[in-house]
Short mmCIF file of C-alpha atoms in Angstrom, two decimals:
data_model
loop_
_atom_site.label_atom_id
_atom_site.label_comp_id
_atom_site.label_asym_id
_atom_site.label_seq_id
_atom_site.Cartn_x
_atom_site.Cartn_y
_atom_site.Cartn_z
CA MET A 151 -11.32 21.68 -4.14
CA THR A 152 -7.90 22.96 -3.26
CA ALA A 153 -5.34 22.60 -0.53
CA THR A 154 -5.08 25.11 2.26
CA PRO A 155 -1.70 26.88 2.36
CA ASP A 156 -0.58 24.99 5.45
CA SER A 157 -1.96 21.56 4.52
CA ARG A 158 1.45 20.05 3.82
CA ALA A 159 2.85 21.41 7.07
CA ALA A 160 -0.13 19.89 8.82
CA GLY A 161 0.89 16.43 7.68
CA ALA A 162 -1.37 16.31 4.61
CA GLN A 163 -0.66 16.12 0.95
CA PRO A 164 -2.54 18.54 -1.32
CA GLY A 165 -6.25 18.07 -1.02
CA GLY A 166 -6.67 18.85 2.64
CA LEU A 167 -8.13 15.48 3.56
CA ARG A 168 -5.60 14.37 6.14
CA ALA A 169 -6.12 15.32 9.77
CA ARG A 170 -3.09 16.53 11.70
CA PRO A 171 -2.21 13.90 14.30
CA SER A 172 -2.06 15.08 17.88
CA GLY A 173 0.68 13.90 20.24
CA ARG A 174 -1.79 11.43 21.75
CA ALA A 175 -2.84 10.24 18.33
CA ALA A 176 0.76 9.76 17.24
CA ALA A 177 1.51 7.80 20.41
CA LEU A 178 -1.48 5.53 19.90
CA ARG A 179 -0.54 5.02 16.28
CA ARG A 180 2.98 4.02 17.31
CA LEU A 181 1.46 1.63 19.83
CA LEU A 182 -0.67 0.10 17.07
CA VAL A 183 2.42 -0.36 14.91
CA ILE A 184 4.29 -1.99 17.81
CA VAL A 185 1.40 -4.38 18.49
CA LEU A 186 1.19 -5.33 14.83
CA ALA A 187 4.94 -5.78 14.62
CA ALA A 188 4.93 -8.00 17.68
CA ALA A 189 2.23 -10.15 16.13
CA ALA A 190 3.85 -10.20 12.71
CA TRP A 191 6.57 -12.69 13.65
CA LEU A 192 3.82 -15.27 14.18
CA ALA A 193 2.86 -14.93 10.55
CA ALA A 194 6.27 -14.18 9.08
CA GLY A 195 6.67 -17.60 7.52
CA CYS A 196 3.26 -17.45 5.85
CA THR A 197 3.26 -14.03 4.20
CA THR A 198 6.08 -14.10 1.66
CA LEU A 199 4.96 -13.44 -1.90
CA PRO A 200 6.16 -15.91 -4.50
CA PRO A 201 8.27 -14.59 -7.38
CA PRO A 202 6.08 -13.14 -10.14
CA ALA A 203 6.66 -15.99 -12.55
CA GLY A 204 4.86 -15.66 -15.85
CA ARG A 205 4.18 -11.96 -15.47
CA THR A 206 4.62 -11.13 -19.15
CA PRO A 207 3.78 -7.53 -20.05
CA SER A 208 0.82 -7.01 -22.34
CA HIS A 209 -1.04 -3.97 -23.60
CA ALA A 210 -4.36 -2.91 -25.05
CA TYR A 211 -4.89 -3.50 -28.74
CA THR A 212 -4.85 -0.26 -30.69
CA ASP A 213 -5.94 -1.58 -34.10
CA THR A 214 -9.60 -2.07 -33.23
CA VAL A 215 -11.27 0.60 -35.33
CA GLN A 216 -12.53 -2.05 -37.77
CA THR A 217 -14.20 -4.16 -35.07
CA PRO A 218 -18.00 -4.07 -34.91
CA LEU A 219 -17.79 -1.84 -31.82
CA GLY A 220 -15.29 0.44 -33.52
CA GLN A 221 -17.51 0.76 -36.57
CA ALA A 222 -20.59 1.33 -34.41
CA VAL A 223 -19.13 4.30 -32.53
CA ALA A 224 -17.05 5.79 -35.37
CA PRO A 225 -19.75 7.97 -37.00
CA ALA A 226 -20.75 9.64 -33.72
CA VAL A 227 -17.13 10.12 -32.66
CA ALA A 228 -16.30 11.69 -36.02
CA GLU A 229 -19.14 14.18 -35.59
CA HIS A 230 -17.67 15.39 -32.27
CA PRO A 231 -13.92 15.95 -32.83
CA GLY A 232 -11.92 16.54 -29.67
CA ARG A 233 -14.73 15.28 -27.44
CA SER A 234 -15.84 11.96 -26.01
CA GLY A 235 -19.36 10.67 -25.54
CA PHE A 236 -20.78 9.82 -22.11
CA LEU A 237 -23.92 8.09 -20.93
CA ALA A 238 -24.60 7.98 -17.19
CA PHE A 239 -26.11 4.88 -15.60
CA GLU A 240 -28.15 5.53 -12.49
CA ASP A 241 -30.42 2.56 -13.15
CA PRO A 242 -28.57 -0.61 -12.07
CA HIS A 243 -30.17 -2.67 -14.84
CA ASP A 244 -28.77 -0.27 -17.42
CA ALA A 245 -25.33 -0.65 -15.84
CA PHE A 246 -25.49 -4.45 -15.95
CA ALA A 247 -26.89 -4.55 -19.49
CA ALA A 248 -24.13 -2.28 -20.77
CA ARG A 249 -21.38 -4.56 -19.48
CA VAL A 250 -22.98 -7.76 -20.76
CA LEU A 251 -23.74 -6.24 -24.16
CA LEU A 252 -20.20 -4.91 -24.49
CA ALA A 253 -18.85 -8.36 -23.62
CA GLY A 254 -21.12 -9.87 -26.26
CA ALA A 255 -20.08 -7.35 -28.91
CA ALA A 256 -16.33 -7.49 -28.28
CA GLU A 257 -14.27 -9.07 -31.06
CA ARG A 258 -10.64 -8.54 -29.99
CA SER A 259 -10.37 -7.79 -26.27
CA ILE A 260 -12.06 -7.25 -22.93
CA ASP A 261 -10.24 -5.71 -19.96
CA ALA A 262 -11.89 -5.65 -16.52
CA GLN A 263 -10.50 -4.14 -13.32
CA TYR A 264 -12.46 -4.42 -10.04
CA PHE A 265 -12.19 -4.18 -6.28
CA VAL A 266 -15.02 -6.67 -5.60
CA TRP A 267 -16.34 -9.53 -7.75
CA HIS A 268 -18.74 -11.72 -5.79
CA ASP A 269 -19.68 -15.33 -6.36
CA ASP A 270 -23.39 -14.49 -6.73
CA ALA A 271 -25.87 -14.24 -9.59
CA VAL A 272 -24.43 -11.05 -11.09
CA GLY A 273 -20.88 -12.25 -10.58
CA ILE A 274 -21.50 -15.60 -12.28
CA LEU A 275 -23.48 -14.01 -15.13
CA MET A 276 -20.59 -11.64 -15.79
CA TRP A 277 -18.08 -14.49 -15.71
CA GLN A 278 -20.28 -16.39 -18.16
CA ALA A 279 -20.27 -13.41 -20.52
CA LEU A 280 -16.47 -13.26 -20.36
CA TRP A 281 -16.12 -17.03 -20.81
CA GLN A 282 -18.36 -16.92 -23.88
CA ALA A 283 -16.26 -14.07 -25.28
CA ALA A 284 -13.09 -16.09 -24.71
CA GLN A 285 -14.71 -19.02 -26.53
CA ARG A 286 -15.16 -16.69 -29.52
CA GLY A 287 -11.43 -15.93 -29.48
CA VAL A 288 -11.58 -12.64 -27.55
CA ARG A 289 -8.58 -11.94 -25.31
CA VAL A 290 -9.87 -11.41 -21.76
CA ARG A 291 -7.73 -9.80 -19.05
CA VAL A 292 -9.17 -9.46 -15.54
CA LEU A 293 -7.37 -7.67 -12.70
CA LEU A 294 -8.94 -8.18 -9.27
CA ASP A 295 -7.93 -6.71 -5.95
CA ASP A 296 -7.19 -9.69 -3.75
CA ALA A 297 -8.79 -8.36 -0.56
CA ASN A 298 -12.22 -9.66 -1.58
CA THR A 299 -11.44 -12.94 -3.34
CA ALA A 300 -11.73 -15.21 -0.29
CA GLY A 301 -13.42 -18.46 -1.30
CA LEU A 302 -13.09 -17.77 -5.03
CA ASP A 303 -9.86 -19.64 -5.70
CA PRO A 304 -11.43 -22.77 -7.30
CA LEU A 305 -13.62 -20.61 -9.56
CA LEU A 306 -10.69 -18.41 -10.56
CA ALA A 307 -8.51 -21.44 -11.21
CA ALA A 308 -11.10 -22.85 -13.62
CA LEU A 309 -11.60 -19.52 -15.41
CA GLY A 310 -7.89 -18.89 -15.70
CA ALA A 311 -7.39 -22.25 -17.39
CA HIS A 312 -8.95 -20.89 -20.59
CA PRO A 313 -6.19 -20.02 -23.07
CA ASN A 314 -7.84 -16.67 -23.83
CA ILE A 315 -8.43 -15.62 -20.21
CA GLU A 316 -5.65 -14.19 -18.06
CA LEU A 317 -6.29 -13.35 -14.42
CA ARG A 318 -4.09 -11.27 -12.17
CA LEU A 319 -4.46 -10.48 -8.48
CA TYR A 320 -3.54 -7.04 -7.24
CA ASN A 321 -1.53 -6.82 -4.02
CA PRO A 322 -2.25 -10.47 -3.18
CA PHE A 323 -2.45 -12.27 0.14
CA PRO A 324 0.04 -15.15 0.24
CA THR A 325 -2.03 -16.83 2.99
CA ARG A 326 -5.21 -17.94 1.25
CA SER A 327 -6.94 -19.39 4.30
CA SER A 328 -6.89 -16.25 6.45
CA ARG A 329 -6.88 -12.63 5.37
CA ALA A 330 -6.43 -11.63 9.03
CA LEU A 331 -3.19 -13.58 9.26
CA GLY A 332 -1.96 -11.83 6.14
CA TYR A 333 -2.70 -8.41 7.61
CA LEU A 334 -0.77 -9.30 10.74
CA GLY A 335 2.25 -10.31 8.72
CA ASP A 336 2.33 -7.39 6.26
CA PHE A 337 -0.15 -4.75 7.37
CA SER A 338 1.53 -1.77 5.72
CA ARG A 339 1.35 -3.32 2.25
CA LEU A 340 -1.97 -5.16 2.51
CA ASN A 341 -3.76 -2.15 3.98
CA ARG A 342 -3.38 -0.46 0.58
CA ARG A 343 -5.95 -1.75 -1.91
CA MET A 344 -6.85 -1.23 -5.57
CA HIS A 345 -10.31 0.36 -5.51
CA ASN A 346 -10.39 1.14 -9.27
CA LYS A 347 -13.31 -0.02 -11.43
CA ALA A 348 -13.22 -0.21 -15.23
CA PHE A 349 -14.65 -2.37 -18.02
CA ILE A 350 -13.25 -1.93 -21.55
CA ALA A 351 -14.34 -3.64 -24.77
CA ASP A 352 -12.12 -3.60 -27.89
CA ASN A 353 -10.51 -0.36 -26.66
CA GLN A 354 -13.60 1.33 -28.16
CA ALA A 355 -16.05 1.60 -25.24
CA SER A 356 -15.59 1.57 -21.49
CA VAL A 357 -17.64 1.74 -18.30
CA VAL A 358 -16.11 3.62 -15.36
CA GLY A 359 -17.69 4.48 -12.03
CA GLY A 360 -18.47 3.24 -8.57
CA ARG A 361 -20.02 -0.20 -9.08
CA ASN A 362 -18.33 -3.42 -8.06
CA ILE A 363 -19.48 -6.73 -9.61
CA ALA A 364 -22.06 -8.06 -7.15
CA ASP A 365 -25.83 -8.38 -6.81
CA GLU A 366 -26.25 -5.39 -4.52
CA TYR A 367 -24.74 -2.97 -7.07
CA PHE A 368 -26.98 -4.05 -9.95
CA GLY A 369 -30.45 -4.34 -8.45
CA ALA A 370 -30.31 -8.11 -8.07
CA ALA A 371 -29.94 -8.49 -4.30
CA ASP A 372 -32.87 -9.50 -2.14
CA GLY A 373 -33.36 -6.76 0.45
CA LEU A 374 -30.08 -4.92 -0.16
CA GLY A 375 -29.12 -2.40 -2.78
CA PHE A 376 -26.80 0.54 -3.32
CA ALA A 377 -27.52 3.79 -5.11
CA ASP A 378 -24.56 3.99 -7.48
CA LEU A 379 -23.36 5.65 -10.65
CA ASP A 380 -21.42 4.53 -13.75
CA VAL A 381 -20.57 6.22 -17.04
CA LEU A 382 -20.36 4.54 -20.44
CA ALA A 383 -17.69 6.31 -22.50
CA ILE A 384 -16.83 6.26 -26.19
CA GLY A 385 -14.25 8.25 -28.11
CA ALA A 386 -10.67 9.23 -27.31
CA VAL A 387 -11.10 8.95 -23.54
CA VAL A 388 -11.46 5.15 -23.87
CA GLN A 389 -7.83 4.84 -24.95
CA ALA A 390 -6.86 6.74 -21.80
CA VAL A 391 -8.85 4.25 -19.69
CA SER A 392 -6.95 1.45 -21.43
CA ARG A 393 -3.65 3.11 -20.58
CA GLU A 394 -4.71 3.18 -16.94
CA PHE A 395 -5.55 -0.52 -17.10
CA ASP A 396 -2.23 -1.38 -18.74
CA LEU A 397 -0.30 0.57 -16.12
CA TYR A 398 -1.91 -1.46 -13.33
CA TRP A 399 -1.84 -4.76 -15.23
CA ASN A 400 1.92 -4.46 -15.77
CA SER A 401 2.68 -3.01 -12.35
CA ALA A 402 4.79 -4.61 -9.63
CA SER A 403 1.66 -5.26 -7.55
CA ALA A 404 -0.20 -7.32 -10.19
CA TYR A 405 0.56 -11.05 -9.93
CA PRO A 406 -0.60 -13.91 -12.14
CA ALA A 407 -3.40 -15.60 -10.24
CA ALA A 408 -2.41 -19.22 -10.88
CA PRO A 409 0.27 -19.58 -8.17
CA PHE A 410 -2.20 -18.28 -5.59
CA VAL A 411 -5.49 -19.91 -6.55
CA GLY A 412 -4.14 -23.40 -7.12
CA PRO A 413 -3.98 -25.81 -10.07
CA ALA A 414 -6.51 -25.65 -12.86
CA PRO A 415 -9.04 -28.48 -13.09
CA ALA A 416 -8.55 -31.04 -15.84
CA ASP A 417 -11.81 -29.97 -17.47
CA PRO A 418 -12.56 -26.28 -16.61
CA ALA A 419 -15.81 -26.26 -18.60
CA ALA A 420 -17.11 -29.19 -16.55
CA VAL A 421 -16.56 -27.08 -13.42
CA LEU A 422 -17.96 -23.83 -14.79
CA GLN A 423 -20.90 -24.89 -16.94
CA PRO A 424 -22.95 -26.27 -14.01
CA ARG A 425 -22.40 -22.94 -12.24
CA PHE A 426 -23.57 -21.03 -15.30
CA ASP A 427 -26.57 -23.33 -15.78
CA ALA A 428 -27.60 -23.10 -12.12
CA VAL A 429 -27.85 -19.31 -12.30
CA GLN A 430 -29.79 -19.43 -15.55
CA ARG A 431 -32.30 -21.86 -13.95
CA ASP A 432 -32.69 -19.85 -10.77
CA PRO A 433 -36.18 -18.21 -10.78
CA GLN A 434 -34.97 -15.00 -9.15
CA ALA A 435 -32.09 -14.69 -11.61
CA ALA A 436 -34.51 -15.35 -14.48
CA ARG A 437 -36.75 -12.51 -13.29
CA TYR A 438 -33.72 -10.28 -12.99
CA LEU A 439 -32.58 -11.02 -16.54
CA GLN A 440 -36.09 -10.35 -17.81
CA ALA A 441 -36.01 -6.97 -16.10
CA VAL A 442 -32.59 -6.23 -17.62
CA ARG A 443 -33.95 -6.98 -21.10
CA GLY A 444 -36.51 -4.23 -20.53
CA ALA A 445 -34.01 -1.71 -19.15
CA PRO A 446 -34.17 1.79 -20.66
CA PHE A 447 -30.63 1.47 -22.02
CA VAL A 448 -31.52 -1.70 -23.91
CA ARG A 449 -34.66 -0.15 -25.40
CA GLU A 450 -32.85 3.03 -26.43
CA LEU A 451 -30.00 1.00 -27.91
CA LEU A 452 -32.38 -1.12 -29.97
CA GLU A 453 -34.22 1.99 -31.12
CA ARG A 454 -30.92 3.76 -31.96
CA ARG A 455 -31.71 6.76 -29.77
CA LEU A 456 -28.96 6.72 -27.15
CA ALA A 457 -28.36 10.35 -26.14
CA PHE A 458 -24.67 10.74 -25.38
CA ASP A 459 -23.35 13.84 -23.63
CA TRP A 460 -20.33 15.00 -25.66
CA ALA A 461 -17.58 16.75 -23.73
CA THR A 462 -13.85 17.10 -23.33
CA ALA A 463 -12.67 14.82 -20.57
CA GLN A 464 -9.66 13.41 -18.76
CA VAL A 465 -9.05 10.10 -17.01
CA LEU A 466 -7.39 10.57 -13.62
CA TYR A 467 -5.90 7.84 -11.46
CA ASP A 468 -3.36 7.09 -8.81
CA ASP A 469 -0.04 5.65 -9.90
CA PRO A 470 0.00 1.97 -8.82
CA ALA A 471 3.34 2.71 -7.16
CA LYS A 472 1.19 4.31 -4.43
CA THR A 473 0.51 0.76 -3.21
CA LEU A 474 4.18 0.19 -2.41
CA ASP A 475 5.12 3.72 -1.36
CA ALA A 476 4.45 4.68 2.24
CA ASP A 477 5.73 8.26 1.89
CA ASP A 478 2.56 9.70 0.33
CA ARG A 479 4.41 11.24 -2.59
CA ALA A 480 2.14 13.79 -4.22
CA ASP A 481 3.30 12.83 -7.72
CA LEU A 482 1.75 9.38 -7.25
CA LEU A 483 -1.65 10.60 -6.07
CA LEU A 484 -4.90 11.23 -7.92
CA LEU A 485 -6.10 13.91 -5.51
CA PRO A 486 -3.75 16.78 -6.47
CA ALA A 487 -4.51 16.19 -10.15
CA LEU A 488 -8.24 16.06 -9.40
CA MET A 489 -8.15 19.38 -7.57
CA GLN A 490 -6.18 21.02 -10.33
CA ARG A 491 -8.46 19.66 -13.06
CA MET A 492 -11.70 20.57 -11.28
CA GLY A 493 -10.42 24.02 -10.30
CA MET A 494 -11.16 26.27 -7.37
CA PRO A 495 -14.94 26.47 -6.80
CA ARG A 496 -16.20 30.02 -7.16
CA ARG A 497 -19.96 29.46 -6.97
CA SER A 498 -20.76 25.87 -6.04
CA LEU A 499 -19.33 22.53 -4.97
CA ASP A 500 -21.61 19.48 -4.88
CA ILE A 501 -20.24 16.31 -3.29
CA VAL A 502 -21.82 12.86 -3.32
CA SER A 503 -19.67 10.43 -1.36
CA PRO A 504 -20.88 7.39 0.59
CA TYR A 505 -17.83 7.54 2.84
CA PHE A 506 -17.13 11.15 3.75
CA VAL A 507 -14.17 11.72 6.07
CA PRO A 508 -12.74 15.16 5.29
CA GLY A 509 -10.36 15.24 8.25
CA GLU A 510 -9.32 18.39 10.05
CA THR A 511 -7.71 20.12 7.08
CA GLY A 512 -10.40 19.08 4.60
CA THR A 513 -13.06 20.36 6.99
CA ALA A 514 -11.25 23.69 7.17
CA MET A 515 -11.07 23.82 3.38
CA LEU A 516 -14.79 23.18 2.91
CA ALA A 517 -15.66 25.58 5.71
CA GLY A 518 -13.48 28.26 4.12
CA LEU A 519 -15.23 27.85 0.79
CA ALA A 520 -18.66 28.12 2.42
CA ARG A 521 -17.68 31.20 4.41
CA GLY A 522 -16.38 32.73 1.20
CA GLY A 523 -19.80 32.45 -0.42
CA VAL A 524 -19.46 29.15 -2.26
CA GLN A 525 -22.52 26.92 -2.01
CA VAL A 526 -21.15 23.64 -0.62
CA ARG A 527 -23.56 20.69 -0.52
CA VAL A 528 -22.76 17.15 0.60
CA LEU A 529 -24.80 13.95 0.33
CA THR A 530 -23.45 10.97 2.27
CA ASN A 531 -24.80 7.99 4.18
CA SER A 532 -26.64 8.30 7.45
CA LEU A 533 -25.58 6.12 10.34
CA ALA A 534 -28.60 3.91 9.64
CA SER A 535 -27.85 3.53 5.91
CA SER A 536 -24.08 3.18 6.12
CA ASP A 537 -22.48 -0.23 5.67
CA GLU A 538 -19.31 1.11 7.35
CA SER A 539 -20.24 2.52 10.75
CA VAL A 540 -16.58 2.96 11.70
CA VAL A 541 -16.11 5.27 8.71
CA HIS A 542 -19.24 7.16 9.75
CA ALA A 543 -17.49 8.07 12.99
CA GLY A 544 -14.80 9.90 11.01
CA TYR A 545 -17.51 12.04 9.43
CA ALA A 546 -19.73 12.52 12.47
CA LYS A 547 -17.06 14.38 14.42
CA ARG A 548 -16.86 17.04 11.67
CA ARG A 549 -20.56 17.83 11.27
CA LEU A 550 -20.76 20.70 13.73
CA ASP A 551 -17.79 22.55 12.25
CA LEU A 552 -19.11 22.12 8.71
CA LEU A 553 -22.62 23.27 9.55
CA ARG A 554 -21.43 26.29 11.51
CA ALA A 555 -19.51 27.41 8.44
CA GLY A 556 -22.57 27.11 6.20
CA VAL A 557 -21.90 23.76 4.51
CA ARG A 558 -25.18 21.94 3.86
CA LEU A 559 -25.31 18.26 4.76
CA TRP A 560 -27.75 15.53 3.77
CA GLU A 561 -27.66 11.91 4.94
CA LEU A 562 -29.43 9.22 2.95
CA GLU A 563 -32.41 7.66 4.69
CA PRO A 564 -32.25 3.88 5.07
CA GLY A 565 -34.64 2.34 2.58
CA ALA A 566 -34.84 5.49 0.46
CA ALA A 567 -37.74 5.28 -1.98
CA ALA A 568 -36.74 3.92 -5.36
CA ALA A 569 -39.06 6.08 -7.40
CA SER A 570 -37.75 9.27 -5.83
CA MET A 571 -34.09 8.39 -6.07
CA ARG A 572 -34.31 7.19 -9.69
CA VAL A 573 -31.47 4.81 -9.07
CA ARG A 574 -33.36 1.52 -8.97
CA GLY A 575 -34.79 -0.50 -11.78
CA ARG A 576 -38.12 -2.29 -11.99
CA PHE A 577 -37.09 -5.52 -10.34
CA GLY A 578 -35.71 -6.53 -6.98
CA PRO A 579 -35.98 -4.67 -3.68
CA ALA A 580 -38.04 -1.51 -3.77
CA LYS A 581 -35.66 0.27 -1.44
CA VAL A 582 -32.13 1.62 -1.63
CA SER A 583 -30.34 0.55 1.52
CA GLY A 584 -27.20 2.64 1.06
CA LEU A 585 -25.34 5.19 -1.03
CA HIS A 586 -22.31 4.07 -3.05
CA ALA A 587 -22.01 6.67 -5.86
CA LYS A 588 -18.99 8.97 -5.92
CA THR A 589 -19.45 12.14 -7.93
CA TYR A 590 -18.47 15.79 -7.51
CA ALA A 591 -19.38 18.91 -9.48
CA VAL A 592 -17.81 22.38 -9.49
CA ASP A 593 -19.56 25.58 -10.57
CA GLY A 594 -22.14 23.73 -12.65
CA ALA A 595 -19.46 23.17 -15.29
CA ARG A 596 -17.25 20.20 -14.45
CA VAL A 597 -18.09 16.83 -12.93
CA PHE A 598 -16.12 13.83 -11.65
CA VAL A 599 -17.45 10.27 -11.67
CA GLY A 600 -15.35 7.39 -10.43
CA SER A 601 -14.24 5.29 -7.48
CA PHE A 602 -12.76 8.08 -5.31
CA ASN A 603 -14.46 8.67 -1.96
CA PHE A 604 -13.98 11.97 -0.17
CA ASP A 605 -12.07 10.25 2.64
CA GLN A 606 -8.61 9.53 3.94
CA ARG A 607 -8.41 6.00 2.53
CA SER A 608 -9.07 7.09 -1.04
CA ALA A 609 -6.72 10.04 -0.71
CA HIS A 610 -3.74 8.30 0.85
CA LEU A 611 -4.06 4.48 0.99
CA ASN A 612 -6.14 2.92 -1.79
CA THR A 613 -5.65 3.49 -5.49
CA GLU A 614 -8.55 5.15 -7.31
CA MET A 615 -9.60 6.33 -10.75
CA GLY A 616 -12.32 8.34 -12.46
CA LEU A 617 -13.36 10.68 -15.25
CA VAL A 618 -13.45 14.48 -15.14
CA MET A 619 -15.88 15.77 -17.75
CA ASP A 620 -16.24 19.38 -18.83
CA SER A 621 -20.00 18.92 -18.98
CA PRO A 622 -22.38 21.63 -17.80
CA GLN A 623 -25.19 19.19 -18.61
CA ALA A 624 -23.93 16.57 -16.14
CA ALA A 625 -22.91 19.09 -13.48
CA GLN A 626 -26.25 20.87 -13.62
CA GLN A 627 -28.07 17.54 -13.48
CA LEU A 628 -26.30 16.83 -10.19
CA ALA A 629 -27.37 20.25 -8.95
CA ARG A 630 -30.99 19.47 -9.84
CA VAL A 631 -30.71 16.18 -7.93
CA PHE A 632 -29.69 18.13 -4.82
CA GLU A 633 -32.54 20.59 -5.30
CA THR A 634 -35.42 18.23 -6.12
CA GLU A 635 -34.59 14.62 -5.27
CA VAL A 636 -32.20 14.65 -2.32
CA PRO A 637 -34.70 16.33 0.06
CA GLU A 638 -37.16 13.49 -0.64
CA VAL A 639 -34.76 10.66 0.23
CA ALA A 640 -32.30 12.15 2.71
CA TYR A 641 -32.32 13.84 6.09
CA GLU A 642 -31.00 17.39 6.07
CA VAL A 643 -28.68 17.79 9.04
CA ARG A 644 -29.01 21.18 10.72
CA LEU A 645 -27.75 22.95 13.81
CA GLY A 646 -30.04 22.92 16.81
CA ALA A 647 -31.23 26.17 18.36
CA ASP A 648 -28.31 26.17 20.78
CA GLY A 649 -25.76 25.96 17.98
CA SER A 650 -24.11 22.96 19.63
CA SER A 651 -26.55 20.16 18.88
CA LEU A 652 -27.76 18.54 15.68
CA GLN A 653 -31.16 17.94 14.15
CA TRP A 654 -32.15 15.68 11.26
CA VAL A 655 -35.00 17.09 9.18
CA GLU A 656 -37.08 14.55 7.29
CA GLN A 657 -39.57 15.44 4.57
CA ARG A 658 -42.29 12.78 4.49
CA ASP A 659 -44.90 12.02 1.86
CA GLY A 660 -47.74 14.48 1.94
CA GLY A 661 -45.51 17.39 2.90
CA ALA A 662 -45.09 16.57 6.59
CA THR A 663 -41.80 17.58 8.21
CA VAL A 664 -40.36 15.52 11.06
CA VAL A 665 -37.40 16.71 13.13
CA HIS A 666 -35.19 14.13 14.85
CA ASP A 667 -32.88 15.03 17.72
CA VAL A 668 -30.67 11.93 17.35
CA ASP A 669 -29.46 9.92 14.35
CA PRO A 670 -32.74 8.56 12.94
CA GLU A 671 -33.51 4.85 13.00
CA THR A 672 -30.52 3.99 15.17
CA SER A 673 -30.22 2.41 18.59
CA LEU A 674 -28.63 3.88 21.69
CA TRP A 675 -25.89 1.27 21.36
CA GLN A 676 -25.09 2.35 17.78
CA ARG A 677 -24.82 5.97 18.84
CA LEU A 678 -22.66 5.16 21.86
CA LYS A 679 -20.34 3.13 19.66
CA ILE A 680 -19.98 5.99 17.19
CA GLY A 681 -19.34 8.41 20.04
CA PHE A 682 -16.55 6.17 21.30
CA LEU A 683 -15.02 5.76 17.84
CA GLU A 684 -15.05 9.52 17.26
CA GLY A 685 -12.46 9.86 20.00
CA LEU A 686 -10.02 7.37 18.49
CA PRO A 687 -7.14 8.54 16.24
CA ILE A 688 -8.22 6.39 13.31
CA ASP A 689 -9.07 8.94 10.60
CA TRP A 690 -5.95 7.91 8.70
CA LEU A 691 -7.41 4.42 8.24
CA LEU A 692 -10.89 5.54 7.11
#
């Protein structure tokens, strides 16, 4: 995972993910800017941010060793000096249970940072857990990216009225009624989002990974679910996650929510308690909570047999100044640090990324590794399983070049079997409808888990974060997933006999092999649309 020598000259920062714009592409991009600028004057009076009144700096508590959580993790941490403990959550019920249990155990503080927090069963249950913690006297800080808060203002106003809950919006939209109008007025700023995800309790335990707070990420959605990955961390690395949170919380892009979401209700509890009660009474939510109580993580926790993987680790993240800097300064970016920390692959590189847009230079980098004898394997979404078909177009145009170089590609089947994927719990839909995990492993020795997609948006526009763990156990587990599980739930994309066409190879139950000559389970219209999008100079947005 390293830059090619000419990547900077080609218009990319280290990491080789940015495609070099052609003259036509540059002209079309300038045209897009002109069109947006011409429209912006219509919205100019509606897109001015208010002054950041009340933005008082605050930081993570450091004197939390004597909290119940601190005392619970102290013996194990002491037995592994210089290392941190990690527990991966593939099962969505485990991931939900860990957050709720951490919220329930916290005594001093909870910090939560998310890109998406939906007003659904999981979202309300998590808010209830935070509200109950605040009622106990726990300081709760929540930092939400504002791109996905439409319709949540009354709920946020009620939550923020609690004296122990402070809410901030990252890179907010001044126009609450229309996100589109906001984009027209300030596209350059609002196109850059905070994609980070972290949950920290008492500065003693944290959960970092790919999951947003919504039903579809935790096995609670009816007919929709994402295969995702989180890591529960204890030990010294947790303080580093807290430093990341503090940096964003106190950044110039984090605004107190109150001026945006409106006045607090006179009686916040009277607004919130009916919402909490309604979810608790909902039969589907009740079944979900029952399933969570039986999650493997809960059982192992109660039986005191949680098996942490102990490893040296580092938290990597973009500087929040990336949101306000349009020059793509390498010193602000996660990607160069990620490449340096993971090192040059010598034997293997495994990539799991739901949105995979390597660009021209990134394609050349991966192709060069494969031609040099490195085993390069990629799992991403198929056109049928992707929730972002436009992003799929940025990947589809690179498949031939990657395959010709020897890179192996798999695309998740829509409705991948739960039992095979081992990423679903025992409740809810029996199928995974899309991939959302972001994890990479190098040489069976180091692994990254976080929010960073292998695409242009993560590299150059959004802010991201994640953990790099020096864990052969975790890296080799990902390798085993590619060898034994991925072929059961994903199409392997191969070159056709002519070397210029593609085939999708599907392994069905019973050992049958089916070869598809077009993107499986898609319509002609879907494929035509992707073909059209492939020709547009939009990789920089994807």
